[in-house]
mmCIF file of C-alpha atoms in Angstrom:
data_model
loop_
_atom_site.group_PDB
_atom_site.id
_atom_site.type_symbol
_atom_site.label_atom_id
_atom_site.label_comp_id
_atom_site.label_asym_id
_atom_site.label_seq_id
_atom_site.Cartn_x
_atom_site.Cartn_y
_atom_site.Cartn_z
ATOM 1 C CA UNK A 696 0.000 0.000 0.000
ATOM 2 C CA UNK A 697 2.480 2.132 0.815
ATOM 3 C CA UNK A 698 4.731 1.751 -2.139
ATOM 4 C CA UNK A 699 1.233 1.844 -4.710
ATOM 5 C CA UNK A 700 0.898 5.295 -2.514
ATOM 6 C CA UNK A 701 4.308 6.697 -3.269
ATOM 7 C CA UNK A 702 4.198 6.284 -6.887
ATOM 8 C CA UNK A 703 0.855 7.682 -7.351
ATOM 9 C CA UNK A 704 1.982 10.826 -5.346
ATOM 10 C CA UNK A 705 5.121 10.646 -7.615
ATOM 11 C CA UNK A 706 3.236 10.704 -10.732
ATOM 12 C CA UNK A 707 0.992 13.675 -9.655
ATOM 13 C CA UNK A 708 3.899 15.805 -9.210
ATOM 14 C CA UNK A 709 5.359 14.892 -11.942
ATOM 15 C CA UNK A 710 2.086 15.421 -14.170
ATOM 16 C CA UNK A 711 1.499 18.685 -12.156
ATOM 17 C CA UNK A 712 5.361 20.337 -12.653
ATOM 18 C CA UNK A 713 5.337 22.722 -15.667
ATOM 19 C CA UNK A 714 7.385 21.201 -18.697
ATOM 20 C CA UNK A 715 10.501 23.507 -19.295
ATOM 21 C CA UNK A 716 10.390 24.630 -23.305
ATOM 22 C CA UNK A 717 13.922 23.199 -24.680
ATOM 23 C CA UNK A 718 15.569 23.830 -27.735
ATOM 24 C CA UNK A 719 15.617 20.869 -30.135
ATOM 25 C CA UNK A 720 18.135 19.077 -31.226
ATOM 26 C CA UNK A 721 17.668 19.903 -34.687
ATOM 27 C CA UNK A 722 17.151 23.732 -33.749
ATOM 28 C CA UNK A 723 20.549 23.116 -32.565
ATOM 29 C CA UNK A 724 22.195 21.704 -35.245
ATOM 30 C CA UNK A 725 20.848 24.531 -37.427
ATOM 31 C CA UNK A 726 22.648 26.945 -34.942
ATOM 32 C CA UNK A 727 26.042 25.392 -35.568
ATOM 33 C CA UNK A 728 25.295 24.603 -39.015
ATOM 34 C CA UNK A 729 25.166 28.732 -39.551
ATOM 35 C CA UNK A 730 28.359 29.260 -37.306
ATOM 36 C CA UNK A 731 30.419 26.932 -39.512
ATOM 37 C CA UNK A 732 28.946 28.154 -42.775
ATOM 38 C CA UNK A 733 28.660 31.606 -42.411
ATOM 39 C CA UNK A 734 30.670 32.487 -39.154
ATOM 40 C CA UNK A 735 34.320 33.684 -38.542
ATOM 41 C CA UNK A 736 37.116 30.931 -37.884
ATOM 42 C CA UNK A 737 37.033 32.756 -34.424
ATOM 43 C CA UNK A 738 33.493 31.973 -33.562
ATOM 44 C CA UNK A 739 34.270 28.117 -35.050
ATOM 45 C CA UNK A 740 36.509 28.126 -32.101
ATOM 46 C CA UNK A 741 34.088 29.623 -30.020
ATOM 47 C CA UNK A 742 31.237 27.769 -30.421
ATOM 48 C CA UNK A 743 33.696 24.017 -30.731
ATOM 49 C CA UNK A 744 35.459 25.486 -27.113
ATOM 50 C CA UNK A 745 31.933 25.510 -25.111
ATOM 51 C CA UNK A 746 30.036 22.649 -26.663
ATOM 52 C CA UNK A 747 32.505 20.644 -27.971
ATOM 53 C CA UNK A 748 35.764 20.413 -25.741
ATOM 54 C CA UNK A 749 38.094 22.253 -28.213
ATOM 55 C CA UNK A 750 40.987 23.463 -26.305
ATOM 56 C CA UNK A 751 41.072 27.485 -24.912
ATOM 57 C CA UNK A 752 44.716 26.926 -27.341
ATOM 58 C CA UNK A 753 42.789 26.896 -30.715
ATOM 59 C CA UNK A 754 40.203 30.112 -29.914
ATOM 60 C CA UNK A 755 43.509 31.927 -28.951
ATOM 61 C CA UNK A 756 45.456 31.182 -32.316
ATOM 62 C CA UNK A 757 41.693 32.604 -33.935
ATOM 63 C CA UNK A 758 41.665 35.597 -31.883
ATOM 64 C CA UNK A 759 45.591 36.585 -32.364
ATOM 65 C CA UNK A 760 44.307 37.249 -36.079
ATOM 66 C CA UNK A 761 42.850 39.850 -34.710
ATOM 67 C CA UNK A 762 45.706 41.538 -32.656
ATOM 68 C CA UNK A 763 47.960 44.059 -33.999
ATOM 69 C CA UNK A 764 51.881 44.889 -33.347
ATOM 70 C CA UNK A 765 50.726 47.909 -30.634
ATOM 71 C CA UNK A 766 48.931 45.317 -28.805
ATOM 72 C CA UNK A 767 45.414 46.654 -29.288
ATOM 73 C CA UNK A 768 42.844 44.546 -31.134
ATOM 74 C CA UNK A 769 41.454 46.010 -34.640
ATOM 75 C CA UNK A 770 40.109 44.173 -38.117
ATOM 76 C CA UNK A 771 36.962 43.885 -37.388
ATOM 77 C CA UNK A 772 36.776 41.994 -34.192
ATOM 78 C CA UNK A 773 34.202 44.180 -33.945
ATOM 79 C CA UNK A 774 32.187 43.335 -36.833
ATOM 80 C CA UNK A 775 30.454 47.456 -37.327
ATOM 81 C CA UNK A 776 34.013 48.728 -36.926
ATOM 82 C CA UNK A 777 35.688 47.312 -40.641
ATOM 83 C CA UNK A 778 38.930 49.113 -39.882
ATOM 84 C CA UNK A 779 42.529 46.924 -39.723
ATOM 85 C CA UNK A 780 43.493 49.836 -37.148
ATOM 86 C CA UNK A 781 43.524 49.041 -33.676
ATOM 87 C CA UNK A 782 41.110 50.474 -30.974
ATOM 88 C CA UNK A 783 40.333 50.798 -27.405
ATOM 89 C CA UNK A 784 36.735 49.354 -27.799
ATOM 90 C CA UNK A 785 38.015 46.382 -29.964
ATOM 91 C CA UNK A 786 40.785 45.810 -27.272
ATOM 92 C CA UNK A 787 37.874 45.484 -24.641
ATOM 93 C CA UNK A 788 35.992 43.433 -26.645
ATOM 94 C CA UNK A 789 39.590 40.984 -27.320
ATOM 95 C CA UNK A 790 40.051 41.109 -23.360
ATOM 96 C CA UNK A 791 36.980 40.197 -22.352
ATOM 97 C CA UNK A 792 37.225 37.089 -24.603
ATOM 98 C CA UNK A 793 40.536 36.427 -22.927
ATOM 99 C CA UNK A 794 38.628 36.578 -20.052
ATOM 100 C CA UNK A 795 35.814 34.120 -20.914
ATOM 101 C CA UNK A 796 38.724 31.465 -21.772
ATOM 102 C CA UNK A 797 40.389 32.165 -18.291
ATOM 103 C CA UNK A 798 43.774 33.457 -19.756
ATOM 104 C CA UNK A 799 46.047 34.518 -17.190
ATOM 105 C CA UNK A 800 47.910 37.578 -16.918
ATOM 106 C CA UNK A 801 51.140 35.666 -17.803
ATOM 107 C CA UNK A 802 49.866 35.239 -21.381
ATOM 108 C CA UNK A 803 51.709 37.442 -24.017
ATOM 109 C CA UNK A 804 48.320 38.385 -25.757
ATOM 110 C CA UNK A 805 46.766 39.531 -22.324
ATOM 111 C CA UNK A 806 49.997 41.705 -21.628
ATOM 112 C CA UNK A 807 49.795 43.293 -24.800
ATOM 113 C CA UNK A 808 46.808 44.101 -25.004
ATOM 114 C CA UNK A 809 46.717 45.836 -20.970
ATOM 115 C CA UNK A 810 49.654 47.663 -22.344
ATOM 116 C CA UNK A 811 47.822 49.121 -25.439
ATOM 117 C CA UNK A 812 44.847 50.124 -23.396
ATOM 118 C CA UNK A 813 47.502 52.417 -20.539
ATOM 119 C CA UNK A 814 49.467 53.728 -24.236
ATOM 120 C CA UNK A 815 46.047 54.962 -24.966
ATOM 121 C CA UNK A 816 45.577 56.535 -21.651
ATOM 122 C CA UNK A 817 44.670 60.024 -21.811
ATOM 123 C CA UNK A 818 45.850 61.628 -18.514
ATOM 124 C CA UNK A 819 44.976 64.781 -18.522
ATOM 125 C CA UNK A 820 41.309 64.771 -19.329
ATOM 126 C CA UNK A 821 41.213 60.464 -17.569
ATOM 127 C CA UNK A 822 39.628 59.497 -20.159
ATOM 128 C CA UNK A 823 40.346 56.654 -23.100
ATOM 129 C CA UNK A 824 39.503 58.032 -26.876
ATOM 130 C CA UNK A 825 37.433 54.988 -28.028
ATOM 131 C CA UNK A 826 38.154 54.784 -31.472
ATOM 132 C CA UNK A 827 40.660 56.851 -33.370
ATOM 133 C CA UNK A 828 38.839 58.786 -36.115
ATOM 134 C CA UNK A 829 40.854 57.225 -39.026
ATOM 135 C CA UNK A 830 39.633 53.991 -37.873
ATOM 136 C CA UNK A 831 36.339 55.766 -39.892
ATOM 137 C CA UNK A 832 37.665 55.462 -43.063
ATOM 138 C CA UNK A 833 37.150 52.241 -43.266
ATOM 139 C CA UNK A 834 33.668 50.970 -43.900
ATOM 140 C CA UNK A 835 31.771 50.946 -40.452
ATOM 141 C CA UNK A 836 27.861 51.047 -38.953
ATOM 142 C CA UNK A 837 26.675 55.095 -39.261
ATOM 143 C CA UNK A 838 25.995 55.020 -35.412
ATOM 144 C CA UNK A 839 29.587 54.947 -35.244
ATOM 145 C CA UNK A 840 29.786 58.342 -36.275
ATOM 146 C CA UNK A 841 27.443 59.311 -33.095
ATOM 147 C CA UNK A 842 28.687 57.962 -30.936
ATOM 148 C CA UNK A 843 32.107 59.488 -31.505
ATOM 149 C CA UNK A 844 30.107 62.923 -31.109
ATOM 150 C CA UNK A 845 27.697 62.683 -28.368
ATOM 151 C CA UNK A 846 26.978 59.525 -27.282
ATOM 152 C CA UNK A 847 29.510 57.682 -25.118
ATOM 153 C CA UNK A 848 29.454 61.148 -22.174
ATOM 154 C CA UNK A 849 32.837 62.004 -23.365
ATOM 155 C CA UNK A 850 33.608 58.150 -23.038
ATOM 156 C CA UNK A 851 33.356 58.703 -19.470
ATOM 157 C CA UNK A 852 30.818 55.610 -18.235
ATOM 158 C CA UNK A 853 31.040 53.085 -21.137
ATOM 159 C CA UNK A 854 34.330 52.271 -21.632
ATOM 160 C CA UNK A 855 36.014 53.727 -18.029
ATOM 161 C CA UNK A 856 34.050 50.911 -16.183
ATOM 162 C CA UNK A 857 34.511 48.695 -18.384
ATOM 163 C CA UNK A 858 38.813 48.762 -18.496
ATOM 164 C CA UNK A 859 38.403 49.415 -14.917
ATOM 165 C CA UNK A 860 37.216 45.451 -14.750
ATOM 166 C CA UNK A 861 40.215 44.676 -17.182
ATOM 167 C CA UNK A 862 42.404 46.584 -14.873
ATOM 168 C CA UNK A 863 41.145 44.665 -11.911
ATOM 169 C CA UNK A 864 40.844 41.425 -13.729
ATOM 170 C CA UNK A 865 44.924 41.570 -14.499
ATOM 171 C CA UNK A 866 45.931 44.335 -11.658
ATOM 172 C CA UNK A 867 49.356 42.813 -11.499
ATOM 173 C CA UNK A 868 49.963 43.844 -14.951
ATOM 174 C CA UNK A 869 48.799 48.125 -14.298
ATOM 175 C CA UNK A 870 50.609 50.207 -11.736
ATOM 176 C CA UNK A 871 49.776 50.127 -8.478
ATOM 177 C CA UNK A 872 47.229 52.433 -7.634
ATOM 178 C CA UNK A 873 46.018 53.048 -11.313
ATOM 179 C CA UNK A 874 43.066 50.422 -11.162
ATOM 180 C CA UNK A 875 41.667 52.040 -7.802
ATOM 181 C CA UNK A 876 42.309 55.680 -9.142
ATOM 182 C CA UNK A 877 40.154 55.354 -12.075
ATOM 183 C CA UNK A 878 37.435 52.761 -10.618
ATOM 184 C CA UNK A 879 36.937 55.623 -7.505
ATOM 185 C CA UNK A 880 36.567 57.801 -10.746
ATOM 186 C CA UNK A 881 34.259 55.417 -11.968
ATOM 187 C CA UNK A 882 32.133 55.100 -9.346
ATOM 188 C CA UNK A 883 31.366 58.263 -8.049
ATOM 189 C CA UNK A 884 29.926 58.929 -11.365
ATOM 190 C CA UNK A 885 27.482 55.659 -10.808
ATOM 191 C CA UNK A 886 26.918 56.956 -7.440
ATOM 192 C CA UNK A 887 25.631 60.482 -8.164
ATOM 193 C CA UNK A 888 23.644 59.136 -11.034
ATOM 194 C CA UNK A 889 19.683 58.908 -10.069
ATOM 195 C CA UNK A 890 18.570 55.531 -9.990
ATOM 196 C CA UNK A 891 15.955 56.410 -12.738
ATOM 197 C CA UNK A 892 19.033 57.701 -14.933
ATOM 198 C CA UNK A 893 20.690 54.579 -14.912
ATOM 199 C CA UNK A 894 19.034 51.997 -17.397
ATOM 200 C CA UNK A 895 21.266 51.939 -20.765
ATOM 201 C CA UNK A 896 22.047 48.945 -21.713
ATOM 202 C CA UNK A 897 25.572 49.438 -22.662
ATOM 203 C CA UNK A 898 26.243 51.352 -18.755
ATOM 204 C CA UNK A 899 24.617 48.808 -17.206
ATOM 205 C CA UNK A 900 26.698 46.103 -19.230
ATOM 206 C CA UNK A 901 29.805 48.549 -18.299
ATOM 207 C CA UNK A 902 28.981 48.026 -14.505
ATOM 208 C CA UNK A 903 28.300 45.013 -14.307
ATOM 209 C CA UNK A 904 31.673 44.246 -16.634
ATOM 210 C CA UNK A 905 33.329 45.679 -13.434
ATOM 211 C CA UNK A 906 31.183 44.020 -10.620
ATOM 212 C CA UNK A 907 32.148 40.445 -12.081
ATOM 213 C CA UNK A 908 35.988 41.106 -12.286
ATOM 214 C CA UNK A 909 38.373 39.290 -10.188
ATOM 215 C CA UNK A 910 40.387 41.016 -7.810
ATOM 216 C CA UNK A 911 38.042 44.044 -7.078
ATOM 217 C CA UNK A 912 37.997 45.304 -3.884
ATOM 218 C CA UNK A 913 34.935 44.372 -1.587
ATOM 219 C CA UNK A 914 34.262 47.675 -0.933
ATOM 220 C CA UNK A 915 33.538 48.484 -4.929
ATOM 221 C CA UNK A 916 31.877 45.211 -5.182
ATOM 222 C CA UNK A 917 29.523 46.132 -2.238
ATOM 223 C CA UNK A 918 28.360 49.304 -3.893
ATOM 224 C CA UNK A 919 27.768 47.860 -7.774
ATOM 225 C CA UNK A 920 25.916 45.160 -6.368
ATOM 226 C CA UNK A 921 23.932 46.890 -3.915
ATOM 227 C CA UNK A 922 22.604 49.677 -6.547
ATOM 228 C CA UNK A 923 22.132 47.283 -9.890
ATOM 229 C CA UNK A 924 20.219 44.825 -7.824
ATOM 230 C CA UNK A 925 18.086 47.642 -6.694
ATOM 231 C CA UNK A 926 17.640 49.332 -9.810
ATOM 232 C CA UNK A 927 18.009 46.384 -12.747
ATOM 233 C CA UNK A 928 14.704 44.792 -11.666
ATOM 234 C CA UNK A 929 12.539 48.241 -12.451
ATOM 235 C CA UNK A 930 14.273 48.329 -15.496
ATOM 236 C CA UNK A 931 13.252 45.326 -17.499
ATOM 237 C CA UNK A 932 9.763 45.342 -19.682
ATOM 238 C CA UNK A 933 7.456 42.650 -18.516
ATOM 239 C CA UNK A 934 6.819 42.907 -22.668
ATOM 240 C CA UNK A 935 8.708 39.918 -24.597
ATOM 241 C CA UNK A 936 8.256 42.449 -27.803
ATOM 242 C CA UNK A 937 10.833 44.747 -25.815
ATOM 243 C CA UNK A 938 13.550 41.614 -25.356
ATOM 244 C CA UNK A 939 15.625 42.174 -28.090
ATOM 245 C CA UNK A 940 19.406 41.246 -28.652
ATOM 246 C CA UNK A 941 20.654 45.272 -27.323
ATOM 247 C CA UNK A 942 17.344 45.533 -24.347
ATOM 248 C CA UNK A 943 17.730 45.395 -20.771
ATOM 249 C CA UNK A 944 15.823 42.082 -21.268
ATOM 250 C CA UNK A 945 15.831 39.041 -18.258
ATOM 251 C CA UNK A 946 18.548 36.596 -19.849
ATOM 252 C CA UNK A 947 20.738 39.792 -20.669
ATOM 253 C CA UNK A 948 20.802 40.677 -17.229
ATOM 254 C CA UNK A 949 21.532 37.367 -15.389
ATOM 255 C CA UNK A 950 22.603 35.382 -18.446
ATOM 256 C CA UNK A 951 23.273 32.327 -16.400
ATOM 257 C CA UNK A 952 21.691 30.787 -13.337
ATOM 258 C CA UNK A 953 24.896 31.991 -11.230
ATOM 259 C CA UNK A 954 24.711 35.538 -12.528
ATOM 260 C CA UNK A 955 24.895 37.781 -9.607
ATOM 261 C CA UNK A 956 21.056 39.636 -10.581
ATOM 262 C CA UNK A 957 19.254 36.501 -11.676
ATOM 263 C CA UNK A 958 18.120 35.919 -7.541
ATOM 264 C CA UNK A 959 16.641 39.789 -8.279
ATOM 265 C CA UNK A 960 14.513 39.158 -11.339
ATOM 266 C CA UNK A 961 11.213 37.327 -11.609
ATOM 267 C CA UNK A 962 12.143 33.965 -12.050
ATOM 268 C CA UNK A 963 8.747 33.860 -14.367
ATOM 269 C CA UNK A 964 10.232 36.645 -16.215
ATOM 270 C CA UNK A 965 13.329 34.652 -16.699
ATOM 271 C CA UNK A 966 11.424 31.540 -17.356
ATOM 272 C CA UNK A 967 9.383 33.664 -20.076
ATOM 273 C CA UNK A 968 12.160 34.944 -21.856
ATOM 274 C CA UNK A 969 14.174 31.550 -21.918
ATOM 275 C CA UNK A 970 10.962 30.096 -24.058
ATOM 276 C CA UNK A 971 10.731 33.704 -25.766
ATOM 277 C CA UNK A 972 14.144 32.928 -27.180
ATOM 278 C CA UNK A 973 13.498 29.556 -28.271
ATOM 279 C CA UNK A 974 10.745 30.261 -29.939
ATOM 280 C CA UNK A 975 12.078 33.218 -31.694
ATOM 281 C CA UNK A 976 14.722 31.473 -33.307
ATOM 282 C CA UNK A 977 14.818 32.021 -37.352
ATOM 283 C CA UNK A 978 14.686 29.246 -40.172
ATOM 284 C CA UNK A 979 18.614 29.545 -40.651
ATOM 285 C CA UNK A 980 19.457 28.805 -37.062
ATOM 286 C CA UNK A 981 19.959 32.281 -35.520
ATOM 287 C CA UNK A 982 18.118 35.235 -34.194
ATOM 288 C CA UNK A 983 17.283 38.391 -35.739
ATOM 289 C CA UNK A 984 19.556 41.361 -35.309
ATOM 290 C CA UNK A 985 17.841 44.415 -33.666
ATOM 291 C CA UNK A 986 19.985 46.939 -36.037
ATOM 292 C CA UNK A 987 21.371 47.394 -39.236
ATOM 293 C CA UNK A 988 23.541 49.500 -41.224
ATOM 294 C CA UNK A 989 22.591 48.063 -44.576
ATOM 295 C CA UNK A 990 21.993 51.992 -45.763
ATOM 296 C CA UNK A 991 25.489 53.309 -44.581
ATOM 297 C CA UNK A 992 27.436 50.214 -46.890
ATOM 298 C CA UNK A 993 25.270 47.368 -48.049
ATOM 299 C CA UNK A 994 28.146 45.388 -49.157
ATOM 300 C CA UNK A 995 30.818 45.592 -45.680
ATOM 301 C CA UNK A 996 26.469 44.850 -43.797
ATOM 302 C CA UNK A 997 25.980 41.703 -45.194
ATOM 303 C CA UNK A 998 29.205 40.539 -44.151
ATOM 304 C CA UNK A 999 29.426 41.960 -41.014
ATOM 305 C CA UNK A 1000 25.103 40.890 -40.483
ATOM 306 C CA UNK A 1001 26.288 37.308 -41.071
ATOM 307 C CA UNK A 1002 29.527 37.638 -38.534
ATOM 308 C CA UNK A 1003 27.399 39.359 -35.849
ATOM 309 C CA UNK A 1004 24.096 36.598 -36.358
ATOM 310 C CA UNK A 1005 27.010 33.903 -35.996
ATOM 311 C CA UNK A 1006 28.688 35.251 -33.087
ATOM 312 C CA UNK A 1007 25.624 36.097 -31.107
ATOM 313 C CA UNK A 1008 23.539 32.454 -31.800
ATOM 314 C CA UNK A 1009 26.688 31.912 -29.113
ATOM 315 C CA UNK A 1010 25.775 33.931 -27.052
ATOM 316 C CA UNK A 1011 21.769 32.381 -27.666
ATOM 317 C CA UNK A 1012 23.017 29.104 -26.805
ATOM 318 C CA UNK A 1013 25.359 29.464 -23.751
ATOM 319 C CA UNK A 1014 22.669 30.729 -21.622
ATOM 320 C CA UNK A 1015 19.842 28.186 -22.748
ATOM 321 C CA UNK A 1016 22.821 26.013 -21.775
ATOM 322 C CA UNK A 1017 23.463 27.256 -18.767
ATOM 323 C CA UNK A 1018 19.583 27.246 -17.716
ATOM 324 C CA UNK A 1019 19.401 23.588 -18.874
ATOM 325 C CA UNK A 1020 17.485 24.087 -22.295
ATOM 326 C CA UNK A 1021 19.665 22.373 -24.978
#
């Protein structure tokens, strides 16, 4: 009686549990099918280091493609920004995939690239010139343009808190002092800014760039973590229309399980925008791209649309990972 009990109360729960939406196997195979037809030798890499055991050894010989003499990254690592010239936003974006391979500081490429980034230093107004205007000459996304003008506060937020993390991440390779000078910089900005100024995706990104990075004081830590789980939760649409790829959406907040805001978010939010995802994937094996710049240069767009759909369906598939849904 007693066992026939057990396994009928089993069964109820089991019927009664909601069933958690996964991506198919096909869906996929479709993904990676894109990535290796379409997608840079770097993103092969990618993808064949987190699903398929490839060695951290075979994404770095990709991603030194990428690195010039100075140190700083350039040729299109960043697929809007065509130009062979290196830059201190491309540099970010190399370190922080030295980071997600768990390079140490001892690595050539890493020390390179922390010594571009203090060569680039501006001292006098603290502030790092994110792209060199020549790097325009090359073909690039229009927004570019803006965001060189206006956009980036003098480069202030976006890219200060950002290298800050870098700094942090590899402190043994800055001088002493020089990661806490700028990150006290840093944060008295994101202090003094009113919660309801503080929802930009690419700030928030910045912040939380610098909240993740080993070696930061606890201090620091205390007062990013305190603030973005206080304000990221009021800043996410309860609208899946609004989740795009560049939104303050649920996954791109906490895009794993272990993120440090996912315990802040409606877990039926997160739960919503996991099956969102999977159910917005496209016919070719990616996701639409929430921008274009098919009017600035159609012909450098559909190269760099097919390099950015490969290298985010990554991105896609790492978190359903990490949230069980492959």
């Amino acid at each position: 009686m007693f066992t026939f009990t057990y396994y009928l109360l089993q069964h109820i729960l089991f019927e009664t549990q909601p069933v958690m939406k996964k991506l198919s196997e096909t869906s996929f195979k479709k993904a990676r099918s894109f990535i290796f037809e379409h997608g840079r030798i770097l993103d092969q890499r990618l993808f064949e280091f987190h699903f398929e055991g490839r060695s951290s050894e075979a994404v770095l010989l990709a991603l030194k493609i990428y690195q010039n003499e100075d140190g700083g990254f350039g040729k299109a690592l960043e697929p809007d920004l065509r130009s062979p010239l290196s830059t201190v936003y491309t540099t970010s974006q190399g370190l922080f995939i030295l980071r997600e391979l768990g390079i140490p500081s001892q690595h050539p490429m890493v020390g390179h690239a922390i010594q571009y980034l203090l060569d680039q230093y501006d001292d006098k107004d603290s502030i790092w010139p994110i792209i060199p205007k020549k790097a325009l000459e090359s073909p690039h996304a229009g927004h570019w343009d803006d965001i060189i003008e206006k956009e980036f506060d003098d480069f202030f937020i976006n890219m200060r808190a950002g290298l800050a993390g870098h700094f942090w991440h590899y402190v043994d390779l800055v001088p002493k002092g020089f990661a806490s000078m700028i990150t006290e910089e840093v944060m008295h900005t994101f202090l003094d800014t009113p919660d309801e100024k503080l929802g930009w995706i690419f700030d928030l990104w910045s912040y939380l760039g610098l909240m993740n990075s080993e070696h930061l004081p606890m201090l620091f830590h205390q007062q990013l973590f305190e603030k973005l789980r206080r304000v990221i939760p009021t800043k996410i649409s309860t609208n899946p229309k609004d989740w795009t790829m560049m939104s303050v959406s649920p996954l791109n907040m906490a895009p794993t399980p272990q993120s440090a805001m996912s315990m802040y978010i409606d877990p039926q939010l997160i739960e919503a925008n996991l099956k969102y995802d999977i159910e917005q994937q496209l016919d070719d094996g990616t996701w639409s791209l929430d921008w274009s710049w098919e009017q600035d240069d159609p012909e450098a767009w559909k190269v760099a649309e097919k390099e950015w759909k490969a290298h985010l369906a990554i991105g896609k598939l790492k978190t359903l990972h990490a949230y069980g849904r492959l």
